[in-house]
XYZ file of C-alpha atoms in Angstrom:
582
model
C 10.967 24.345 -15.687
C 13.369 21.229 -17.446
C 15.149 18.660 -16.230
C 18.194 20.807 -16.757
C 17.142 24.366 -15.855
C 15.455 22.075 -12.320
C 19.336 20.745 -11.744
C 20.533 24.840 -12.629
C 18.241 26.346 -9.982
C 19.010 24.007 -6.783
C 22.875 23.345 -7.455
C 23.131 27.527 -7.549
C 21.252 30.052 -6.216
C 22.044 30.492 -3.098
C 18.080 29.567 -1.078
C 19.851 26.204 -1.607
C 22.606 25.844 1.295
C 25.620 25.380 0.559
C 25.974 21.519 0.719
C 23.359 20.788 -1.039
C 25.102 22.720 -3.718
C 28.563 21.127 -3.758
C 26.313 17.563 -3.116
C 24.624 18.335 -6.866
C 28.190 20.210 -8.854
C 29.743 17.423 -7.964
C 27.512 14.701 -10.073
C 29.005 14.239 -13.367
C 26.331 11.248 -14.038
C 23.617 12.577 -16.523
C 22.088 10.039 -15.905
C 22.112 10.512 -12.004
C 21.163 14.305 -12.381
C 18.038 12.923 -14.022
C 16.540 10.875 -11.308
C 17.129 13.140 -9.185
C 15.214 15.629 -10.664
C 12.609 14.245 -13.695
C 10.367 13.973 -11.466
C 9.116 15.913 -7.734
C 9.029 13.581 -5.173
C 5.804 11.820 -4.255
C 3.273 12.570 -2.301
C 1.088 9.934 -2.031
C -0.209 7.407 0.447
C -0.265 9.789 4.032
C 3.346 11.517 3.167
C 6.653 10.567 0.826
C 9.376 8.135 1.189
C 12.914 8.000 -0.633
C 16.695 8.721 -0.759
C 17.962 11.411 0.856
C 20.291 13.306 -1.254
C 19.386 16.830 -2.417
C 17.377 17.215 -6.197
C 13.211 17.268 -6.900
C 13.238 13.205 -6.465
C 14.887 13.024 -3.261
C 13.856 13.389 1.128
C 15.269 16.466 1.453
C 15.026 20.051 3.856
C 13.888 21.932 1.114
C 11.384 18.689 0.555
C 10.380 18.989 3.511
C 9.776 22.383 3.675
C 7.368 21.923 0.332
C 5.565 20.160 1.664
C 5.348 20.830 4.986
C 4.021 24.483 3.539
C 1.450 22.611 1.341
C 0.737 20.785 5.357
C 0.813 23.821 7.179
C -1.758 25.497 4.394
C -4.518 23.994 4.041
C -4.376 23.157 8.632
C -5.666 27.488 8.533
C -7.648 26.333 6.040
C -9.446 25.443 9.624
C -8.807 29.031 11.319
C -8.064 29.470 14.299
C -8.822 26.998 16.181
C -7.579 24.666 14.062
C -3.851 26.920 13.725
C -4.318 26.881 17.702
C -4.739 23.041 17.965
C -1.984 22.725 16.070
C 0.200 19.591 15.060
C 2.694 16.648 16.426
C 5.988 15.316 14.797
C 7.892 12.707 16.063
C 10.561 10.782 14.501
C 13.065 8.177 14.775
C 16.867 6.855 15.118
C 17.571 7.548 10.448
C 19.953 10.027 8.972
C 17.956 13.380 9.697
C 15.238 12.465 10.645
C 15.552 14.504 13.932
C 17.361 17.865 11.538
C 13.638 17.114 8.804
C 11.545 16.873 12.389
C 12.851 20.797 13.390
C 12.882 21.819 9.915
C 8.754 19.934 9.253
C 7.996 22.040 13.042
C 9.720 25.534 12.098
C 8.743 25.705 8.598
C 4.533 25.375 10.843
C 5.709 27.474 12.981
C 5.918 30.581 10.331
C 3.065 29.818 9.197
C 1.340 30.651 12.849
C 0.490 26.775 13.847
C 1.487 25.298 17.802
C 4.091 22.789 16.678
C 4.364 19.402 20.022
C 7.469 18.013 18.936
C 9.017 15.344 21.312
C 12.164 15.041 22.410
C 13.532 12.632 20.760
C 12.903 9.762 19.145
C 9.205 8.270 19.544
C 7.747 5.433 17.813
C 4.854 5.971 15.566
C 1.550 4.291 16.671
C 3.104 6.623 20.156
C 3.579 9.991 17.473
C -0.680 8.607 16.648
C -1.795 7.924 20.574
C -0.194 11.983 20.772
C -3.040 13.346 18.369
C -5.418 11.836 20.314
C -4.297 12.643 23.554
C -3.747 16.460 23.156
C -6.733 16.902 20.511
C -4.265 18.049 17.396
C -5.533 19.037 14.670
C -2.705 16.807 12.547
C 0.810 14.829 13.529
C 3.598 14.641 11.469
C 6.369 11.288 11.764
C 9.947 11.632 9.898
C 10.502 7.531 8.879
C 11.170 5.135 6.516
C 10.106 2.604 8.785
C 12.314 -0.396 7.712
C 13.401 0.376 4.464
C 17.037 0.024 4.148
C 19.917 2.924 5.659
C 19.457 5.710 2.492
C 16.127 6.043 3.244
C 14.539 8.400 5.208
C 9.931 9.290 5.354
C 7.441 12.169 5.686
C 4.152 10.313 7.019
C 1.217 12.935 7.780
C -1.831 12.041 10.049
C -4.587 13.285 10.991
C -6.709 14.061 14.241
C -8.305 11.222 14.275
C -4.523 9.370 14.993
C -5.127 8.405 11.791
C -2.830 8.027 8.484
C -4.691 11.182 6.475
C -7.938 10.096 4.964
C -7.051 10.416 0.805
C -9.747 13.775 0.681
C -7.391 15.436 3.189
C -4.669 13.705 0.826
C -5.649 15.539 -1.755
C -6.407 18.175 -0.275
C -2.334 18.437 0.799
C -1.157 17.326 -2.495
C -3.369 20.459 -4.586
C -1.444 22.635 -2.544
C 1.537 21.495 -1.975
C 1.191 21.268 -6.198
C 0.333 25.132 -6.942
C 3.478 25.997 -5.191
C 5.590 25.731 -8.876
C 8.314 27.205 -7.146
C 10.653 26.440 -5.000
C 12.149 29.180 -3.384
C 10.698 31.956 -0.292
C 9.115 29.153 2.279
C 11.043 30.043 4.973
C 11.233 29.029 8.671
C 10.948 30.429 11.852
C 14.489 30.419 14.277
C 14.065 28.105 17.065
C 13.197 30.674 19.551
C 10.786 32.450 18.481
C 8.658 29.120 18.053
C 9.223 28.921 22.214
C 9.000 32.627 22.733
C 5.735 33.079 20.786
C 4.357 30.156 22.009
C 5.016 28.324 18.957
C 7.021 25.633 20.076
C 6.030 22.720 22.551
C 8.742 20.478 23.482
C 6.815 16.660 24.739
C 8.245 13.562 26.276
C 7.652 11.873 29.130
C 4.388 13.670 29.053
C 2.303 11.689 26.428
C 5.042 8.490 27.401
C 3.047 7.781 31.046
C -0.628 7.728 29.987
C -0.082 5.801 27.219
C 1.199 3.088 28.821
C -1.711 3.113 31.462
C -3.696 2.526 28.065
C -1.169 0.071 26.344
C -1.746 -1.878 30.308
C -5.384 -2.659 29.503
C -5.160 -4.249 27.659
C -3.680 -7.011 29.264
C -6.833 -9.822 29.980
C -4.589 -11.848 32.425
C -2.618 -8.754 35.116
C -2.187 -11.384 37.749
C -1.113 -14.200 35.625
C 1.524 -11.714 34.903
C 3.011 -9.817 37.857
C 3.019 -13.343 39.303
C 4.548 -15.481 36.684
C 5.595 -12.940 34.409
C 9.612 -13.013 35.525
C 9.132 -17.032 34.283
C 9.439 -15.950 30.820
C 12.232 -15.031 29.422
C 12.002 -12.961 26.082
C 15.625 -10.910 24.633
C 13.872 -8.177 22.696
C 15.684 -6.176 20.019
C 14.711 -2.865 18.986
C 16.663 -2.606 15.682
C 18.900 1.354 16.642
C 14.776 2.559 16.139
C 12.356 3.810 18.979
C 11.725 0.843 20.413
C 13.571 0.379 22.682
C 12.243 2.139 26.603
C 8.414 1.411 25.887
C 8.633 -1.488 25.061
C 11.077 -2.467 27.216
C 8.809 -0.198 30.373
C 5.661 -1.879 29.165
C 6.695 -5.150 29.941
C 8.890 -4.533 33.324
C 5.565 -2.310 34.426
C 3.320 -5.171 33.855
C 6.174 -6.930 35.556
C 7.572 -9.327 32.955
C 11.531 -8.086 34.056
C 12.892 -11.067 32.688
C 14.277 -9.171 29.391
C 17.489 -9.225 28.291
C 18.904 -6.704 24.627
C 20.620 -7.689 22.448
C 23.101 -4.491 23.447
C 24.445 -3.753 19.946
C 21.009 -3.139 18.016
C 19.928 -1.178 22.133
C 20.758 2.005 20.770
C 19.978 4.575 17.716
C 22.386 4.347 14.614
C 21.260 6.136 11.316
C 23.332 3.363 9.656
C 22.498 0.095 11.201
C 25.827 -1.459 10.765
C 24.649 -4.710 12.921
C 21.452 -5.451 9.666
C 21.468 -5.893 6.252
C 18.232 -3.593 6.666
C 15.967 -3.298 9.878
C 13.422 -5.620 8.476
C 12.169 -7.611 11.544
C 9.965 -9.986 8.668
C 14.128 -10.572 7.525
C 15.983 -13.925 8.588
C 19.137 -11.681 9.881
C 17.589 -9.218 11.906
C 17.568 -12.144 14.362
C 21.454 -13.574 14.011
C 22.587 -11.780 17.323
C 19.376 -11.598 18.958
C 18.890 -15.860 18.029
C 22.872 -16.130 20.080
C 21.585 -14.388 22.794
C 18.770 -16.698 23.498
C 21.157 -19.413 22.593
C 23.328 -18.037 25.541
C 19.512 -17.851 27.513
C 17.994 -19.836 26.773
C 15.095 -17.366 25.731
C 11.794 -18.811 25.008
C 10.911 -15.681 22.939
C 13.708 -13.180 20.660
C 10.881 -9.806 19.950
C 12.414 -7.542 16.609
C 10.981 -4.497 16.577
C 11.708 -1.645 12.793
C 13.368 1.517 13.515
C 9.660 3.920 14.777
C 8.851 0.927 15.862
C 5.358 -0.071 14.293
C 6.820 -3.638 13.840
C 7.297 -6.470 15.683
C 9.328 -9.490 14.424
C 8.611 -12.938 16.496
C 11.339 -15.981 16.860
C 10.484 -18.759 19.206
C 12.733 -21.333 20.785
C 11.946 -25.434 19.120
C 11.898 -28.163 22.089
C 15.487 -28.895 20.305
C 17.051 -25.570 21.474
C 17.278 -22.701 18.157
C 14.932 -20.359 16.927
C 12.466 -20.790 13.758
C 10.615 -17.406 12.556
C 7.046 -16.763 12.356
C 4.993 -15.180 9.636
C 3.264 -12.060 10.299
C -0.110 -13.570 9.258
C 0.656 -17.085 12.066
C 2.044 -13.563 14.364
C -1.281 -12.450 13.594
C -3.112 -15.673 13.531
C -1.596 -16.289 16.706
C -2.797 -13.610 18.489
C -6.817 -13.403 17.036
C -6.618 -16.317 18.685
C -5.216 -16.516 21.709
C -7.667 -12.374 22.342
C -11.028 -14.132 21.232
C -10.444 -17.095 23.236
C -9.780 -16.146 25.596
C -12.623 -13.050 25.174
C -14.563 -15.265 25.499
C -13.776 -17.719 28.309
C -13.686 -15.321 30.791
C -17.354 -13.653 29.381
C -16.078 -10.380 27.748
C -15.920 -10.231 23.462
C -18.921 -8.521 22.750
C -22.515 -9.819 20.916
C -20.777 -7.174 17.819
C -17.046 -8.180 18.072
C -14.558 -7.478 14.850
C -11.096 -8.606 13.727
C -10.138 -6.096 10.664
C -7.203 -7.288 7.884
C -5.829 -6.342 5.173
C -6.625 -8.600 1.475
C -3.412 -9.824 1.651
C -3.254 -10.912 5.338
C -4.434 -15.341 4.989
C -8.570 -16.918 4.933
C -7.239 -18.129 8.101
C -8.159 -15.925 10.679
C -11.887 -15.693 8.960
C -11.838 -18.909 9.391
C -11.509 -18.229 13.373
C -13.592 -15.414 14.016
C -15.916 -16.998 12.083
C -15.211 -20.061 14.676
C -16.271 -17.632 18.122
C -18.790 -15.993 15.939
C -17.171 -12.811 15.723
C -16.752 -10.305 12.191
C -13.675 -10.440 10.243
C -13.769 -7.494 7.911
C -11.137 -7.367 4.577
C -9.601 -4.197 3.885
C -7.195 -2.879 1.326
C -2.987 -3.432 2.174
C -1.940 -0.850 4.002
C -2.359 -0.509 8.074
C -4.019 2.704 7.248
C -7.622 1.105 6.277
C -7.667 -1.285 9.330
C -7.749 2.043 11.200
C -10.242 3.733 8.798
C -12.179 0.205 9.330
C -11.760 0.616 12.668
C -12.804 4.658 13.503
C -15.648 3.541 10.592
C -17.194 0.579 13.262
C -16.851 3.086 16.715
C -18.916 6.176 14.491
C -21.324 3.659 13.302
C -22.681 1.389 16.077
C -21.708 -1.334 13.457
C -19.091 -2.603 15.443
C -16.906 -3.734 18.480
C -13.102 -3.756 17.543
C -11.101 -6.289 18.674
C -7.973 -6.854 16.513
C -6.125 -5.980 13.867
C -3.349 -6.827 11.735
C -1.399 -7.098 8.165
C 1.143 -9.904 6.573
C 3.341 -7.434 6.619
C 4.019 -7.834 10.605
C 1.505 -4.728 11.889
C -1.022 -5.157 14.110
C -3.621 -3.464 16.983
C -5.173 -3.401 19.414
C -8.032 -0.995 21.453
C -9.651 1.731 20.441
C -6.055 4.495 20.902
C -3.998 3.958 18.504
C -4.802 4.736 15.126
C -2.232 2.864 13.340
C 0.415 -0.167 13.492
C 1.281 -0.825 16.829
C 4.435 -3.088 18.349
C 5.138 -1.759 21.528
C 1.221 -3.361 22.609
C 1.924 -6.301 19.481
C 5.712 -6.892 22.281
C 2.887 -6.763 25.802
C -0.126 -9.172 24.477
C 1.851 -11.573 22.741
C 3.801 -11.801 25.860
C 1.270 -12.671 27.860
C -0.403 -14.937 24.902
C 3.102 -16.862 25.792
C 3.414 -16.890 29.534
C -1.074 -17.298 29.421
C 0.171 -21.158 26.917
C 3.370 -21.629 29.520
C 1.694 -21.564 32.758
C -2.307 -22.495 32.672
C -1.500 -24.471 29.051
C 1.143 -25.790 29.123
C 1.836 -25.461 26.370
C 4.651 -23.283 23.592
C 3.412 -21.106 20.122
C 3.996 -23.762 18.164
C 1.115 -26.076 20.122
C -1.075 -23.550 19.607
C -0.848 -22.760 15.524
C -1.025 -26.778 14.965
C -4.257 -27.409 16.873
C -5.568 -24.056 14.786
C -4.284 -25.821 11.765
C -5.469 -29.390 12.367
C -9.071 -27.003 13.255
C -9.366 -25.249 10.250
C -6.857 -26.598 8.086
C -2.983 -26.147 6.683
C -2.804 -23.257 5.322
C 0.959 -21.551 4.279
C 2.138 -17.840 3.085
C 4.779 -15.721 1.453
C 5.423 -12.894 -0.155
C 8.583 -12.734 -3.252
C 9.041 -8.059 -3.870
C 10.723 -7.566 -7.056
C 12.921 -4.752 -6.682
C 12.132 -1.678 -9.584
C 14.522 1.821 -8.882
C 14.210 4.235 -11.228
C 12.331 5.876 -13.516
C 12.870 2.885 -15.407
C 11.310 1.073 -12.753
C 7.995 2.048 -12.932
C 7.424 1.478 -16.280
C 9.003 -2.998 -15.178
C 6.138 -2.462 -12.591
C 3.452 -0.974 -14.524
C 4.400 -3.789 -17.406
C 3.573 -6.539 -15.252
C 1.049 -5.199 -13.601
C -0.863 -4.770 -16.951
C 0.251 -8.640 -17.871
C -1.227 -10.495 -16.002
C -3.863 -8.207 -15.848
C -5.199 -8.877 -19.657
C -3.833 -12.512 -19.012
C -6.697 -15.233 -18.901
C -5.569 -16.793 -15.957
C -7.161 -19.848 -14.337
C -5.441 -22.268 -12.681
C -1.619 -22.103 -10.583
C 0.301 -24.580 -10.235
C -2.716 -27.234 -10.901
C -4.406 -24.941 -8.363
C -8.238 -24.282 -10.084
C -9.171 -20.208 -9.187
C -12.811 -19.844 -7.950
C -12.316 -15.801 -8.052
C -9.957 -13.036 -10.012
C -10.686 -9.366 -8.408
C -9.036 -6.263 -9.267
C -9.232 -4.006 -7.659
C -8.147 -1.093 -9.921
C -11.504 -1.763 -12.089
C -13.493 -2.968 -8.937
C -15.175 -5.871 -10.133
C -14.677 -8.531 -9.778
C -15.242 -12.451 -11.646
C -16.659 -15.680 -10.577
C -14.580 -18.336 -12.426
C -17.064 -20.834 -11.986
C -20.013 -19.405 -12.797
C -19.143 -16.805 -15.397
C -21.154 -13.690 -13.501
C -19.001 -10.698 -12.543
C -19.470 -8.601 -9.807
C -19.100 -5.024 -8.096
C -15.669 -4.562 -5.516
C -16.692 -2.085 -2.862
C -13.120 -1.461 -1.371
C -11.890 1.653 -2.987
C -9.902 1.576 -5.827
C -5.770 0.678 -5.909
C -3.946 -1.013 -8.113
C -4.409 -4.524 -7.432
C -4.922 -8.631 -7.998
C -6.157 -10.718 -6.143
C -6.527 -14.607 -7.616
C -8.977 -16.675 -4.543
C -8.077 -19.950 -5.011
C -11.836 -22.328 -5.889
C -10.695 -25.046 -1.785
C -8.725 -21.955 -0.083
C -5.615 -19.256 -1.011
C -4.756 -16.863 -3.148
C -2.379 -14.854 -5.158
C -1.803 -10.872 -4.900
C -0.070 -8.625 -6.723
C 0.464 -4.712 -6.801
C 2.958 -2.126 -6.480
C 4.559 -0.613 -3.335
C 2.104 2.633 -2.687
C 5.864 3.196 -0.009
C 9.158 1.420 -2.013
C 10.142 1.387 -5.962
C 8.963 -2.939 -5.784
C 6.320 -5.161 -7.018
C 4.683 -7.359 -4.583
C 3.986 -11.294 -4.422
C 1.933 -12.459 -1.979
C 0.875 -16.348 -1.247
C -1.023 -18.387 0.063
C -2.156 -21.855 0.515
C -4.295 -23.885 2.195
C -3.844 -27.825 2.624
C -4.440 -30.542 4.198
C -1.172 -31.278 6.146
C 1.854 -30.039 6.317
C 3.518 -31.497 3.336
C 0.623 -31.008 1.038
C 0.883 -27.588 2.256
C 4.589 -27.076 1.023
C 5.032 -28.320 -2.085
C 1.147 -26.074 -3.647
C 3.199 -23.588 -1.696
C 6.205 -24.319 -2.820
C 4.856 -24.740 -7.004
C 2.288 -22.033 -6.677
C 5.390 -19.520 -6.194
C 7.117 -21.252 -9.420
C 4.636 -20.865 -11.423
C 3.996 -17.562 -11.413
C 7.655 -16.301 -10.896
C 8.083 -18.718 -14.572
C 4.951 -15.571 -16.140
C 6.254 -12.948 -14.403
C 9.591 -13.690 -16.199
C 7.849 -14.666 -19.486
C 6.485 -11.062 -19.547
C 9.740 -9.466 -18.686
C 11.260 -11.623 -21.849
C 8.360 -10.389 -24.579
C 7.136 -13.984 -24.357
C 3.750 -13.481 -22.742
């Protein structure tokens, strides 16, 4: 069908509700119609993410229906047992999240599939836990994570609690694409689904066993119980799903001095107090800082709308707050877990950590020091979860901790995705341990790590290119970098270049080519000879191209200068590429 045929179908056919048809008929800009209908919203990296609105390239209930019908057919392929095991559905605080979740539930029920639907918003990691705990075949979470308020999304999980693996995602996509018509996908009513036993509402019956497993991860429960009240924490859920579980998890362990940012405590789909609800950006901590200053809090914690990412800011001796990077949080947690498990005599001989290739190589150095295996995977927490499963099933590694630089962390074996509740608990305990036992704060801990292994500093830049033309711009930048023969950046020699799209690497010092074992992905990584890297890749969930920077210096000042220089070098190259000069 042409763009105009699609537009006429959606704006005229009575299958689409009056609100949808009216929204489309009121569009007067032909380019807006093209953007909404030139393609279908892409089912990639285990789900969808897009701007809310009417059209095939937008997030709406009809797109939800079509995608869910594809998933339903794959569930039905597993026979009656798979249909009885069913699908768990959770959602966050975004616009239409409850409605999209219910729409998916009722499409599944229409196909005879059992559905477990959370009674209210819940974190993404709890959805992962629930799939495993209920022994369901699959899971869905309606969320756009930390994206702007205009977005929503839909992520699919499989029976191990991890995001749907590539082979299964391909099967779902094939079913979605096989259905050419947007019409005729129907739902059951809520009453009928309940009467047939196909819709079960869940909530506290999942919360309690989930929190029980979270509590098992702490290393010093008696210290937490006795001294937890002495650690002053300010917490903001950023209007999202983390509020209840983060507070409950901390309180039950003994962290009773937790103050919630009242203005950001309750769900708000417009996220009115922040530019957008991403704990990576400093603006999300603006209100928390005010609370912290008034209370002289030790820690500021922020979770994103679906509570799978955690941001942290620390109180300085001068009374201000400094936000940690995702890599710094990951290093603190890695060091704390490995060092304290070793001290307690509970670090397994085959212990392993997992991180992404976009995350700091300092973690590899720390792991090596503790004689712990470090596995590197592609960007995206699903790959960390897949590697954890591979270790578990193969019996060749005992997973201790996993992280990615974009504020995602995981410990334990009962969740297969990044988990801000788990991270909040372990981080609070680590802060308490260093405060009470070693009489130092996280700044001192980080500095001692840097002194031992080198000053690694990281940063990231993202360029946003919306729509069809944006995709072409991103492709141009990637192709140009791939074709450039780059041997240094800001005078720092590059030791290796890894092209994960070609699954080939080259050692620039020897000229040797080698194969890469990780799956094919549109990623380029330039590793500096003396430590650190630059990495470039398009985002799998947003209209962005991302650049990751990591440098290693002998001192903090040297590392800061190197980081500034490398970033300037790369941004200059991008400007020349876009101007057609490279």
